[in-house]
Amino acid sequence: MKLLLAILFFIIGVSQFAHSQTFELKGEVKDQYQEPVAFASVFLVTAKDSVLAKGTSADENGAFLFTDIKEGLYFLKASYVGQVSNDLAIEIIKDTKIGAIIIEQQAEQLNEVTVTSNKPVVKREVDRIVFNVENTVISQNSSWDILRQTPGVIMMNDELKVRNQATTIYINDRKVQLSSEEVKSLLENYQGENIKSVEVIHNPPASYDAEGGSILNIVTSKNVSVGYKGNVNAGYTQGVFPKYNFGTSHFYKTKRLNVNASYNYTPKKEFKNTLSNTNFMDITGITSVWDTDFDQIIRTNTHSAGVSVDYEFNDKNTLSLTSNAQYQPKKDADFFQETTIKNASGVLDSLFTTNSFLSEQKHNVSGDLTFKHQFKDQGNLTVNAHYTNFDLDRNQDVNSDYFQPNGSFLRDFNFSTIADQQIEIKTAQIDYTDYLGSVFFETGVKGSFIDSESRLDYFLENDGTEFISNLSDDYTYDERVYAGYFSLSKDWEKWSIKTGLRVEQTESSGVSVNVSSINDLDYFELFPSFYILHNINDNHSLSFDYSRKLERPRYEDLNPFRTYINERTFEEGNPNLTPSFSHNFNLNYTLNQEYYFDFYYRDNGRYISTLTFQDNDNFVLRDITQNVLESNSYGFDFTYGKSITNNWYLYSYISLFHEEESFIALQSNEYSYKNKFNGAYIDLTNYFTLSKDGSFKGELGLVFLSGWLQGSYIQEETTNLTLGLRKSFFNNRAVLSVSANDLLGKYNGYVSSKYLNQDNRYLVVPETQYVKFGFTYNFGNFRLEDNQRDIDKIERERLD
């Protein structure tokens, strides 16, 4: 750790010395309305022969910086999405700061509606794809809809995925620390008009934690006016049961102080049905057939609140505090299961029913404190500290009754469990960014400290209450991670290159009282990354990137607890899980900034997968998390978006992929088995403008998935047809929406596992067929940009 700090401050010192030897030029890019033009390209050419001397991109605030400029006369110009500024003559004889260079956004008159752009613009940068949607035909959809049609993004079971893996959502580089279900709810109520662009980062660079996969970063529009704004929103969804959500947020901004406060309440009652079939067997074939009909009714009440405070001491120093709290005082679940047992000839042997009641309570409180200092030469130093406290209590009662084929009672089996888990996360981080001549430089160090304690008590309830020690456990897990990184990037006229290296030292210890085991890990790992982009000409570009990544086990997966459906069907954690390491390669070709061809390959290493095994001797079905022996995937993605007419935008995305996993078949003499699948994903979504003023929008979407690999299972094909309408009133102060999902009833498909002595499958049918109504009303100066953000900590992600 001391060595990393020494390297950091040495490089900062070298950087400051380098700046003293050169001239610099800085300024801003704005449009004719004095709004910043984020990520505009800025060029400095010699006045004598118009040779390009320097080139760079503005940041999200429109600010740019040139360094290491020789004395002389130059022309300065900027461009963005086909719009170019006038040349500005400038003489460099000392460090110079200009006001703003103006790019006039040309408006086009269409059917009495003035728009600045009629279709979303996709721009490939060296380490990410930027999908610009501001003022486009789809900008008035919800944020969730915009993410769904972002190039390279697919949706599976209401979860967003990139390259067939789960992705992480950020808003303005702040991670949205919610479950996939809560993320969907949040973004469905977050207006698309607030979004400037969506960044798709397939291989996050060294400044991000080595743990994690792809990132979707939502960049919101900027407006620096002072004042107050707020909104109230409500939603109603009719599925099997009605569901509601209520929320409000308030934002107040002065010259120095920004304050944001929000609160949401979600009472929910859900229904889920699962049909399953298991063929138990021996060396002669099938011996027993179990068919199960499993109903779940789940009731939850969830409160979530957040407060963000920013204070600017001056133009160079800012202090920010973010605090989020989620409290779920009630989660009750009633489970009812009926299982019929037949022999190999199909004759009914017996049946049993299981009634189960689960009660859960949890809270999740976090705080994040950040200080940012901007140096005179535009270098930035950021210091961050974070704390999370997570507490979960769960009780379960399970009662099974067994009957003969004629319905007469045979016996019963009853048990209960009491479980609790407490987790504390603490992190500290320092980051520094600056220019070394014309090279942009990033570096930083981070320490994270995690302490987790889990307990499970199992009680047999057949004849009184009896504590069963061998099915109970106390488990503690401690983890320490020390990390440091640096990253260098440079842009030329047709080339962009970025490279970086992250180093992480991890020390962890897991102790299980029941099995008297200690799992200690101590490893030092390097995580390099490299990106290169070549713009061959205005119509063609090529890019390539590589990174090595890490996946650590989730805290819940390390916990040896069992969650029971009945005494013969349960899922359990695995305290012996180890981290997995992956190598990720991407090759991309862009044609005319409209056609995107992406080829990828991932060596997922000993990927952490949830596998299901049937015990044919004891008639038990269990889910267990396990490190596979090896895993890899590769594929081809094609994306194309087109404005068919002024009022109709068609988005299309096609993905062809191959996935495979080799794992130890625990119930098949520990044989090594490879599960593999070739699949296709097709998304065709139509966005319609149904009124001249653009206040009435419509959407019709069709998604087809040929199948999917899920650990030891293969999912069958599914199809989802959706329809949505959205109407805004009172100059967008009020918004009313209605949407329908799974109109064909084919959103859910069977998943099957059939190999060696394993033969089982199931169909899960949650409330995917529904109609949803939403209403939002904005008041105050509602066009203000707020400082709402979620805490960006990879360690919290493993709480889910």
PDB file of N, CA, C and O in Angstrom, residues 393 418-421 453-457 473-475 559 561:
ATOM      1  N   ASP A 393     -33.021 -10.525   8.343  1.00  0.00           N
ATOM      2  CA  ASP A 393     -33.575 -11.559   9.224  1.00  0.00           C
ATOM      3  C   ASP A 393     -34.631 -12.330   8.438  1.00  0.00           C
ATOM      4  O   ASP A 393     -35.519 -11.731   7.818  1.00  0.00           O
ATOM      5  N   ILE A 418     -34.406 -20.386  11.283  1.00  0.00           N
ATOM      6  CA  ILE A 418     -34.217 -18.977  11.672  1.00  0.00           C
ATOM      7  C   ILE A 418     -32.843 -18.553  11.169  1.00  0.00           C
ATOM      8  O   ILE A 418     -31.835 -19.192  11.487  1.00  0.00           O
ATOM      9  N   ALA A 419     -32.811 -17.492  10.360  1.00  0.00           N
ATOM     10  CA  ALA A 419     -31.548 -17.063   9.752  1.00  0.00           C
ATOM     11  C   ALA A 419     -31.396 -15.557   9.896  1.00  0.00           C
ATOM     12  O   ALA A 419     -32.374 -14.814   9.901  1.00  0.00           O
ATOM     13  N   ASP A 420     -30.158 -15.125  10.036  1.00  0.00           N
ATOM     14  CA  ASP A 420     -29.873 -13.686  10.014  1.00  0.00           C
ATOM     15  C   ASP A 420     -28.485 -13.468   9.424  1.00  0.00           C
ATOM     16  O   ASP A 420     -27.622 -14.351   9.458  1.00  0.00           O
ATOM     17  N   GLN A 421     -28.281 -12.273   8.882  1.00  0.00           N
ATOM     18  CA  GLN A 421     -27.019 -11.920   8.252  1.00  0.00           C
ATOM     19  C   GLN A 421     -26.764 -10.424   8.444  1.00  0.00           C
ATOM     20  O   GLN A 421     -27.661  -9.600   8.256  1.00  0.00           O
ATOM     21  N   GLU A 453     -21.306 -11.642   8.845  1.00  0.00           N
ATOM     22  CA  GLU A 453     -21.632 -12.690   9.803  1.00  0.00           C
ATOM     23  C   GLU A 453     -23.007 -13.259   9.460  1.00  0.00           C
ATOM     24  O   GLU A 453     -23.954 -12.507   9.250  1.00  0.00           O
ATOM     25  N   SER A 454     -23.105 -14.611   9.394  1.00  0.00           N
ATOM     26  CA  SER A 454     -24.353 -15.273   9.030  1.00  0.00           C
ATOM     27  C   SER A 454     -24.631 -16.409  10.005  1.00  0.00           C
ATOM     28  O   SER A 454     -23.707 -17.080  10.468  1.00  0.00           O
ATOM     29  N   ARG A 455     -25.923 -16.626  10.266  1.00  0.00           N
ATOM     30  CA  ARG A 455     -26.309 -17.700  11.189  1.00  0.00           C
ATOM     31  C   ARG A 455     -27.576 -18.360  10.679  1.00  0.00           C
ATOM     32  O   ARG A 455     -28.498 -17.700  10.199  1.00  0.00           O
ATOM     33  N   LEU A 456     -27.617 -19.695  10.772  1.00  0.00           N
ATOM     34  CA  LEU A 456     -28.812 -20.462  10.430  1.00  0.00           C
ATOM     35  C   LEU A 456     -29.058 -21.511  11.506  1.00  0.00           C
ATOM     36  O   LEU A 456     -28.166 -22.293  11.820  1.00  0.00           O
ATOM     37  N   ASP A 457     -30.267 -21.504  12.078  1.00  0.00           N
ATOM     38  CA  ASP A 457     -30.682 -22.516  13.057  1.00  0.00           C
ATOM     39  C   ASP A 457     -31.823 -23.327  12.450  1.00  0.00           C
ATOM     40  O   ASP A 457     -32.816 -22.768  11.954  1.00  0.00           O
ATOM     41  N   ASP A 473     -25.681 -23.650  11.229  1.00  0.00           N
ATOM     42  CA  ASP A 473     -24.307 -23.184  11.035  1.00  0.00           C
ATOM     43  C   ASP A 473     -24.186 -21.712  11.415  1.00  0.00           C
ATOM     44  O   ASP A 473     -25.155 -20.957  11.369  1.00  0.00           O
ATOM     45  N   ASP A 474     -22.973 -21.342  11.811  1.00  0.00           N
ATOM     46  CA  ASP A 474     -22.553 -19.944  11.938  1.00  0.00           C
ATOM     47  C   ASP A 474     -21.397 -19.750  10.965  1.00  0.00           C
ATOM     48  O   ASP A 474     -20.437 -20.522  10.969  1.00  0.00           O
ATOM     49  N   TYR A 475     -21.478 -18.700  10.147  1.00  0.00           N
ATOM     50  CA  TYR A 475     -20.462 -18.490   9.119  1.00  0.00           C
ATOM     51  C   TYR A 475     -20.025 -17.029   9.136  1.00  0.00           C
ATOM     52  O   TYR A 475     -20.859 -16.111   9.131  1.00  0.00           O
ATOM     53  N   ASN A 559     -22.643 -17.981   1.837  1.00  0.00           N
ATOM     54  CA  ASN A 559     -23.376 -18.348   3.038  1.00  0.00           C
ATOM     55  C   ASN A 559     -23.950 -19.759   2.879  1.00  0.00           C
ATOM     56  O   ASN A 559     -24.688 -20.026   1.939  1.00  0.00           O
ATOM     57  N   PHE A 561     -26.339 -21.242   4.097  1.00  0.00           N
ATOM     58  CA  PHE A 561     -27.753 -21.383   4.438  1.00  0.00           C
ATOM     59  C   PHE A 561     -28.492 -22.186   3.374  1.00  0.00           C
ATOM     60  O   PHE A 561     -28.124 -22.201   2.206  1.00  0.00           O
TER      61      PHE A 561
END
